[in-house]
XYZ file of C-alpha atoms in Angstrom:
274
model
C 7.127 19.498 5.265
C 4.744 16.264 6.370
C 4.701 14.917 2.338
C 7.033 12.920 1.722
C 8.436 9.571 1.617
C 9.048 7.776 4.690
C 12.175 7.419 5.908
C 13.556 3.637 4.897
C 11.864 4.184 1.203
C 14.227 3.975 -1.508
C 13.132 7.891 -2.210
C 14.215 8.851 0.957
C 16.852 11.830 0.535
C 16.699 13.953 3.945
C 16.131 16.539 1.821
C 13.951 18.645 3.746
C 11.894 21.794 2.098
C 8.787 23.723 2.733
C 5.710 23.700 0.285
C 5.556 25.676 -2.584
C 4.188 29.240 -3.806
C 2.397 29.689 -6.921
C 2.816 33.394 -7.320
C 1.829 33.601 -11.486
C 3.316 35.709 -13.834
C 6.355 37.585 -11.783
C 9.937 38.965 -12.731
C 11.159 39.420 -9.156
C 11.173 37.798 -5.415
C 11.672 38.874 -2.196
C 12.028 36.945 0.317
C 11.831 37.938 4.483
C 12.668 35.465 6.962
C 11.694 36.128 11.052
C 14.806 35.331 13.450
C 17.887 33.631 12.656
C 18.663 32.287 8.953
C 19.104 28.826 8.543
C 22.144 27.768 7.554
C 22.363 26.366 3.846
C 18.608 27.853 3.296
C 17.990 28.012 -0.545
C 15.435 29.433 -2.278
C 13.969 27.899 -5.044
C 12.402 29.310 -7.896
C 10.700 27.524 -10.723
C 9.188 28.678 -14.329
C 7.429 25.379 -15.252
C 6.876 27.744 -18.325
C 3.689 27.466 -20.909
C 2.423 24.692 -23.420
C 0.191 25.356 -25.954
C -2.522 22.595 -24.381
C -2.098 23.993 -20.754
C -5.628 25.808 -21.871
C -7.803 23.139 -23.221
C -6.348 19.649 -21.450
C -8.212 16.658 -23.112
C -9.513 13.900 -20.763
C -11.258 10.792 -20.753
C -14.865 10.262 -20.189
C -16.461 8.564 -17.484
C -15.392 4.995 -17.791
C -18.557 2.561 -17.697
C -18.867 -1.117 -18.313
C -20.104 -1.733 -22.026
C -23.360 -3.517 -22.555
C -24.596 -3.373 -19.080
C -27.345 -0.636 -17.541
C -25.021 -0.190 -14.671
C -21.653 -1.309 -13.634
C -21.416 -3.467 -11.166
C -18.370 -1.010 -9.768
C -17.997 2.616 -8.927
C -17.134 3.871 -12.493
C -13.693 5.743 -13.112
C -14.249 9.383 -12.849
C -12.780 11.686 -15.712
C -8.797 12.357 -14.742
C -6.894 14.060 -17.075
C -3.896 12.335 -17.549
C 0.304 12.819 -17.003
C 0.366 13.818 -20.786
C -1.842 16.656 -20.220
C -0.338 18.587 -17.511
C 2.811 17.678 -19.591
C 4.944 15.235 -17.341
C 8.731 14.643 -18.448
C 9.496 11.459 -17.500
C 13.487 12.315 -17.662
C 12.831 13.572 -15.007
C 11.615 10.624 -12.897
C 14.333 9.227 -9.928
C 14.370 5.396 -10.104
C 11.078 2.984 -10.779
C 7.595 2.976 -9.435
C 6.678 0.989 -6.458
C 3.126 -0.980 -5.971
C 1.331 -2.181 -3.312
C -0.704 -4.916 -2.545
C -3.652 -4.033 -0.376
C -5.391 -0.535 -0.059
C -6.270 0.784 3.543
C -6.666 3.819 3.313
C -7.600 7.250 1.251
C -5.108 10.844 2.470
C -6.453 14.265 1.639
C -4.464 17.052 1.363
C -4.501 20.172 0.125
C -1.195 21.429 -2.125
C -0.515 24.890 -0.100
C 0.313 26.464 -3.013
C -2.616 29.322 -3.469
C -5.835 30.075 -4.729
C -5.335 32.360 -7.274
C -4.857 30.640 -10.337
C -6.914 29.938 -13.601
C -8.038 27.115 -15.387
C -4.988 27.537 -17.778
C -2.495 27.976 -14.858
C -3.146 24.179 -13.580
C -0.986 22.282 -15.871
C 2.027 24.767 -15.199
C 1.176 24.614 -11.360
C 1.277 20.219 -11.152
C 4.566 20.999 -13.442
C 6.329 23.084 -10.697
C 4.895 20.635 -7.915
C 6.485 17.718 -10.030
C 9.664 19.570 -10.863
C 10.252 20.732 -6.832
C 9.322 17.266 -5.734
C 11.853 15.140 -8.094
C 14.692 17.835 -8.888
C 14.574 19.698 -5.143
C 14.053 16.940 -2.587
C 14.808 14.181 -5.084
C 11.949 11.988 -4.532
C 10.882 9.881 -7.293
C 8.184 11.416 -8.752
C 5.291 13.936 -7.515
C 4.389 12.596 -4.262
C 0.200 12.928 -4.642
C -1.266 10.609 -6.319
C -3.993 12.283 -7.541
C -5.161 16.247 -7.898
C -8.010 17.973 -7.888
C -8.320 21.432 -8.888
C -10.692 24.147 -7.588
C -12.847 24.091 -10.787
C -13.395 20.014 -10.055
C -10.974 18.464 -12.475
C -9.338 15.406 -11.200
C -5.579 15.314 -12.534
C -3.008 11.993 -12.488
C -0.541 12.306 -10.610
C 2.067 9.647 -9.859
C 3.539 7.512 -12.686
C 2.618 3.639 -12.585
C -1.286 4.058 -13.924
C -4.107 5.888 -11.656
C -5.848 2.365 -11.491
C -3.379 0.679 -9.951
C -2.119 0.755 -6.046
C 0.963 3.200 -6.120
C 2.586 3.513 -3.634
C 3.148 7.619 -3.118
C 4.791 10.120 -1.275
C 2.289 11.947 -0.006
C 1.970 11.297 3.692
C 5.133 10.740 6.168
C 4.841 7.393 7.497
C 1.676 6.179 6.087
C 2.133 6.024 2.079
C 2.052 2.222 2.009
C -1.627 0.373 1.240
C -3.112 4.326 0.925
C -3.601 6.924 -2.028
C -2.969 9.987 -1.496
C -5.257 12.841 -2.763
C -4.560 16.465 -2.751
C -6.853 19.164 -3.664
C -4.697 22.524 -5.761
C -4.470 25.203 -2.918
C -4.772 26.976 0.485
C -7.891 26.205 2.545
C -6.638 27.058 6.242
C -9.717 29.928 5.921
C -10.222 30.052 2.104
C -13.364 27.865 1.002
C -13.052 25.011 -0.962
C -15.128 24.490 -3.957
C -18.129 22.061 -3.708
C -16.695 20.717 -7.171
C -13.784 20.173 -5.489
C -15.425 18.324 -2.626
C -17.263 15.803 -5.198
C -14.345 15.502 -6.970
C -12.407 13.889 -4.475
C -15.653 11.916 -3.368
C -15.155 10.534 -6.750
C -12.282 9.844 -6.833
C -12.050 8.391 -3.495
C -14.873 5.824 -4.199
C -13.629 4.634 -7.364
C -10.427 3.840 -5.438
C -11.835 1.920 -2.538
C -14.743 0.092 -4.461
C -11.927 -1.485 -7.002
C -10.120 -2.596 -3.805
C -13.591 -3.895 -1.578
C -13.055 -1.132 0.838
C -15.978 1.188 2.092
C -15.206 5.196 3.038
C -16.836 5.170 6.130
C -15.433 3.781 9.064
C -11.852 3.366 10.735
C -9.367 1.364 10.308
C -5.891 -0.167 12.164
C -2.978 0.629 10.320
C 0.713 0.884 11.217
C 2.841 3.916 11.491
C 6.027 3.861 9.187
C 7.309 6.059 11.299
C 5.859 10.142 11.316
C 6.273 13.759 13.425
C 2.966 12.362 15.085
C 3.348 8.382 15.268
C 6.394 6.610 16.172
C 7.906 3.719 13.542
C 5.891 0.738 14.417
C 2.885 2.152 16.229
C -0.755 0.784 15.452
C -3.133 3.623 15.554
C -7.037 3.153 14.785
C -7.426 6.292 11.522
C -10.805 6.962 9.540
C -10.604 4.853 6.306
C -10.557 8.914 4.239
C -8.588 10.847 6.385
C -6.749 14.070 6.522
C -3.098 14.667 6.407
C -2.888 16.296 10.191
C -4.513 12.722 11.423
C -1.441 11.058 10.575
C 1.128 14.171 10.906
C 2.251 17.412 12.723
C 0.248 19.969 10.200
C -2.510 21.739 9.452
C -3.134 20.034 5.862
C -5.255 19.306 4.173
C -6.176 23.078 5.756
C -9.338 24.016 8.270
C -11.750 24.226 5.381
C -11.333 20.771 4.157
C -10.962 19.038 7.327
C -14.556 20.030 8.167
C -16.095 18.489 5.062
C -14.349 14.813 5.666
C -17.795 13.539 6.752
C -19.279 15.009 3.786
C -16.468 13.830 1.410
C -17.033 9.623 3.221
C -20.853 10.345 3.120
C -21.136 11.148 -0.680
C -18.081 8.597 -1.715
C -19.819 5.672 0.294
C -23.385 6.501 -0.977
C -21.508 6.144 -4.701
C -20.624 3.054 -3.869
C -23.540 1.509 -2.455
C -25.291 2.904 -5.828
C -22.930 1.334 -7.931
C -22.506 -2.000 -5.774
């Protein structure tokens, strides 16, 4: 597993695990293993269980400046919030950390599945946020934002989605970036176009608040990754994908190939807005 804090955070637990399985509504697993069993392998399973919003989540609108034609920043796109995917603080480890300068924009993608409903999503960020702080003991969830295959942009990580949290989303490279994953597998399943746009959004509300564009490359410095040893400089896109920075194939095949498109359509929101 490449998420994650890096290793002097304050997260940091060694706790290693693989990514998780949204399998729906099940009484049963089986699980097969091929060679040797690691020793002290657990499995984990999780019932993040139903809420009586998980069907119709309420969001904000678009956020636009009052009184003016246009803002003179990328608006904030709709994200529905902690409260509606029904986040229990309780079960938060420690306090959120900030940053102070934003480099960079991750994409990911969660690993966890395609086939799940509009209804499902809520329960699905639960499990993710439930594995991430009561498994492995991080924090809280490590993306900071998700986006769903149907295009709905969800908060992730406590501290407030307009502010520069710092995540634990990408092995060595979580400070100065935000980290954005999109629900599911897309090594050779197709992601959405909504999706795509989505995280477009998302992406150029981020950098525009922060005077970054989402073209372009910038140096940044390895905390210390499967890919990039503690320390090393190393010239990345400004929106990049999680195997740029780390041994995997996140954010999966079918979303590395749209990157362009993803910087192309975030940096032409910008320049509208700007």
């Amino acid at each position: 597993m490449t998420d994650g804090p890096s290793a002097a955070a304050a997260e940091a637990t060694g706790v290693r695990g693989s990514e998780l399985l949204w399998v729906g509504a099940s009484d049963a697993a089986q699980l097969r293993t091929t060679g040797p069993v690691p020793t002290g392998l657990d499995l984990v399973l999780i019932d993040p269980g139903t809420r009586a919003g998980d069907a119709r989540p309420e969001s904000a609108p678009e956020v636009r400046a009052r009184g003016r034609a246009k803002p003179d920043r990328v608006p904030r796109p709709r994200i529905h919030s902690r409260g509606d995917w029904g986040a229990d603080d309780r079960m938060l480890n420690g306090s959120v950390r900030y940053t102070n300068r934003l480099r960079q924009v991750h994409v990911h993608h969660t690993a966890t599945g395609n086939g799940y409903s509009r209804a499902d999503v809520p329960a699905l960020i639960r499990g993710m946020y439930r594995y991430h702080t009561q498994t492995l003991g991080w924090f809280d969830l490590g993306y900071n934002f998700l986006v769903d295959r149907f295009g709905r942009a969800w908060e992730g990580r406590s501290g407030g989605p307009a502010k520069l949290v710092q995540g634990a989303h990408t092995l060595g490279f979580n400070r100065r970036s935000v980290g954005i994953a999109i629900i599911g597998s897309h090594d050779d399943n197709r992601v959405s176009d909504r999706s795509i746009l989505t995280v477009a959004r998302l992406a150029a509300w981020k950098l525009d608040r922060y005077d970054r564009r989402a073209t372009g490359t910038v140096v940044v410095g390895s905390d210390g990754s499967d890919r990039y040893a503690a320390g090393r400089r190393v010239r990345l896109p400004v929106i990049d994908g999680h195997r740029d920075t780390n041994d995997t194939a996140c954010p999966g095949e079918r979303v590395y190939r749209r990157l362009g498109e993803i910087r192309r359509l975030a940096q032409r929101r910008i320049s509208r807005f700007s």
